[in-house]
């Protein structure tokens, strides 16, 4: 199916009230992180359902969708790339990985990153050198840095925490709240699998961590232990 046809199909599913809410929710005001983004007003479950219909779309057409001015069309493109990556052979996976990194300027909000980074970037790099992640973590671009830390979720799920911990340390002094949340989230995921590893990391770094990052990281701790960390009494 052609990108233009898919875009037209999605346009018909838009809801003006949902679009207005999305513009506020994803901070599209002047100077905010989603500044200028446009929404059709399509909820994520609908996009997931539609992406299954479009699974046979050629990669070059999916890339065109990723360049759309509309947020939901870009999200649909990413959901398609994830599905294609999961089903693809080694050549297809490499094409999708390269396409993803070549188009990060269009992966420009937290939901776009979170729905795709670990499925594609993390999955591709799992058994490869991780240099590209450290380059992304050093980027001035907020979304590059979020891609870097979210990609490590793939490794965390398989019990490998080393890159997540190193990238978390690189982002410890980041100025962006969206990075504080994403780092804290990945640390919490490590703690779900090995609480000792998380506590060892926290005991070194928690006094320097932004409050939001710390709160996310210790969210599943017993309340008495949470309070000790929050009051810097560990």
C-alpha positions in Angstrom: 0.0 0.0 0.0 1.2 3.5 -0.8 2.0 6.0 2.0 -0.6 8.5 0.5 -3.3 5.8 0.8 -2.5 5.0 4.4 -2.4 8.6 5.3 -5.8 9.2 3.8 -7.2 6.1 5.6 -5.8 7.5 8.9 -7.2 10.9 8.3 -10.7 9.5 8.2 -10.2 8.1 11.7 -9.3 11.4 13.3 -11.3 13.0 16.2 -11.0 16.7 16.8 -11.7 16.4 20.5 -9.0 13.8 20.9 -6.6 15.9 18.8 -7.1 18.9 21.1 -6.4 16.8 24.2 -3.3 15.3 22.6 -1.9 18.7 21.7 -2.1 19.6 25.4 -0.9 16.2 26.7 2.1 16.1 24.4 3.2 19.7 25.2 2.9 21.3 21.7 2.9 24.9 22.9 5.6 27.4 22.0 8.9 26.4 23.6 7.6 23.0 24.9 9.1 19.7 23.9 6.4 19.0 21.3 6.4 22.5 19.9 4.3 22.7 16.7 3.4 19.0 16.4 0.1 18.3 14.7 -2.5 15.6 15.7 -5.3 13.9 13.9 -6.9 12.6 17.1 -6.5 8.8 16.8 -6.0 6.7 19.9 -3.1 4.2 20.2 -5.2 1.0 20.2 -6.8 2.1 16.9 -3.3 2.8 15.4 -2.1 -0.7 16.5 -5.1 -2.3 14.8 -4.6 -0.3 11.7 -0.9 -1.1 11.5 -1.7 -4.8 11.2 -3.7 -4.0 8.1 -0.8 -2.2 6.6 1.9 -4.8 7.4 2.8 -5.5 3.8 3.6 -1.8 3.1 7.1 -1.6 1.5 9.8 0.0 3.7 10.2 3.0 1.3 6.6 3.8 1.8 6.8 3.4 5.6 9.7 5.9 5.6 7.4 8.4 3.8 4.8 7.9 6.6 7.6 8.6 9.1 8.0 12.0 7.5 4.4 13.0 8.0 3.4 16.3 9.7 0.9 14.3 11.8 2.0 12.6 15.0 -0.2 9.6 14.7 0.9 8.9 11.1 4.5 8.9 12.4 3.5 6.6 15.2 1.8 4.2 12.8 5.0 4.1 10.7 7.0 3.2 13.8 4.6 0.5 14.8 4.9 -0.9 11.3 8.7 -0.8 11.5 8.6 -2.7 14.8 6.4 -5.4 13.3 8.5 -5.6 10.2 11.7 -5.8 12.3 10.2 -8.7 14.4 9.3 -10.6 11.3 12.3 -9.7 9.1 15.5 -11.6 8.2 18.9 -10.2 9.0 19.0 -8.0 5.9 15.6 -6.6 6.6 16.5 -5.9 10.3 19.6 -4.0 9.2 17.6 -1.9 6.7 15.1 -1.0 9.4 17.8 -0.2 12.0 19.6 2.1 9.5 16.3 3.7 8.5 15.5 4.4 12.1 18.8 6.1 12.9 18.6 8.1 9.7 15.2 9.5 10.6 15.5 10.3 14.3 14.5 13.9 13.7 11.0 12.5 13.0 11.0 10.4 16.2 10.4 13.5 18.3 8.2 12.8 21.2 8.4 10.4 24.2 5.6 8.0 22.9 7.3 7.7 19.5 10.6 6.8 21.2 9.1 4.5 23.8 7.1 2.4 21.4 10.1 1.7 19.1 13.6 2.3 20.5 14.1 -0.9 22.4 12.2 -3.0 19.8 14.4 -1.8 17.0 17.6 -0.2 18.3 18.0 -2.3 21.4 17.0 -5.5 19.6 19.5 -4.9 16.8 22.4 -4.0 19.0 21.8 -6.7 21.6 24.6 -8.9 20.4 26.6 -6.1 18.7 28.9 -3.3 19.8 26.9 -0.6 21.6 29.0 2.5 20.6 26.0 4.0 18.8 24.0 4.2 22.0 26.8 6.1 23.8 26.9 8.5 20.9 23.2 9.1 21.2 23.5 9.5 25.0 26.0 12.3 24.4 23.8 14.1 21.9 22.4 17.6 22.5 19.1 16.2 21.1 16.6 15.2 23.9 15.1 12.4 21.8 18.5 10.9 20.9 19.3 10.7 24.6 15.9 9.1 25.3 16.4 6.6 22.5 19.8 5.7 24.1 18.4 4.8 27.5 15.1 3.3 26.3 17.1 1.0 23.9 18.7 -0.6 26.9 15.3 -2.0 28.0 15.9 -4.8 25.6 19.1 -5.8 27.4 17.5 -5.3 30.8 14.7 -7.7 29.9 17.4 -10.4 29.2 19.2 -9.8 32.5 22.1 -7.6 31.1 22.2 -4.3 33.0 25.7 -3.1 32.3 24.9 -0.7 29.4 21.8 0.6 31.1 23.7 1.4 34.3 26.6 3.1 32.3 24.2 5.2 30.2 22.2 6.1 33.3 25.4 7.4 34.9 26.1 9.5 31.8 22.6 11.0 32.0 22.7 11.6 35.8 23.1 15.4 35.4 20.8 15.8 32.4 18.6 18.9 32.5 15.5 17.4 31.0 12.6 16.0 33.1 11.8 13.5 30.3 15.3 12.0 30.7 15.0 11.9 34.5 11.8 9.9 34.1 13.2 7.5 31.5 16.4 6.8 33.4 14.4 6.3 36.6 12.1 3.9 34.7 15.0 1.8 33.4 16.6 1.7 36.9 13.3 0.5 38.3 13.1 -2.2 35.7 16.6 -3.3 36.8 15.4 -3.4 40.4 12.5 -5.6 39.4 15.0 -8.2 38.2 17.8 -7.7 40.7 17.2 -5.4 43.7 20.8 -5.8 44.9 22.2 -4.3 41.6 19.8 -1.3 41.9 20.6 -0.7 45.5 24.3 -0.8 44.8 23.9 1.8 42.1 21.6 4.0 44.2 23.9 3.9 47.2 26.6 5.5 45.0 24.6 7.9 43.1 21.2 8.6 44.7 22.2 11.9 46.5 23.2 13.3 43.1 20.1 12.1 41.2 17.3 14.5 40.2 14.3 14.0 42.5 12.1 12.7 39.7 14.7 10.1 38.6 15.1 8.9 42.2 11.3 8.7 42.7 10.9 6.6 39.6 13.8 4.3 40.4 12.5 3.5 44.0 8.8 3.4 43.2 8.5 -0.3 44.0 10.5 -0.2 47.2 8.8 -0.8 50.5 7.6 2.5 51.9 10.1 2.6 54.8 13.0 2.1 52.4 11.7 4.7 50.0 11.6 7.2 52.7 15.2 6.5 53.7 16.3 7.2 50.2 14.1 10.3 49.8 15.4 11.7 53.1 19.1 10.9 52.3 19.4 8.6 55.3 20.9 5.5 53.5 
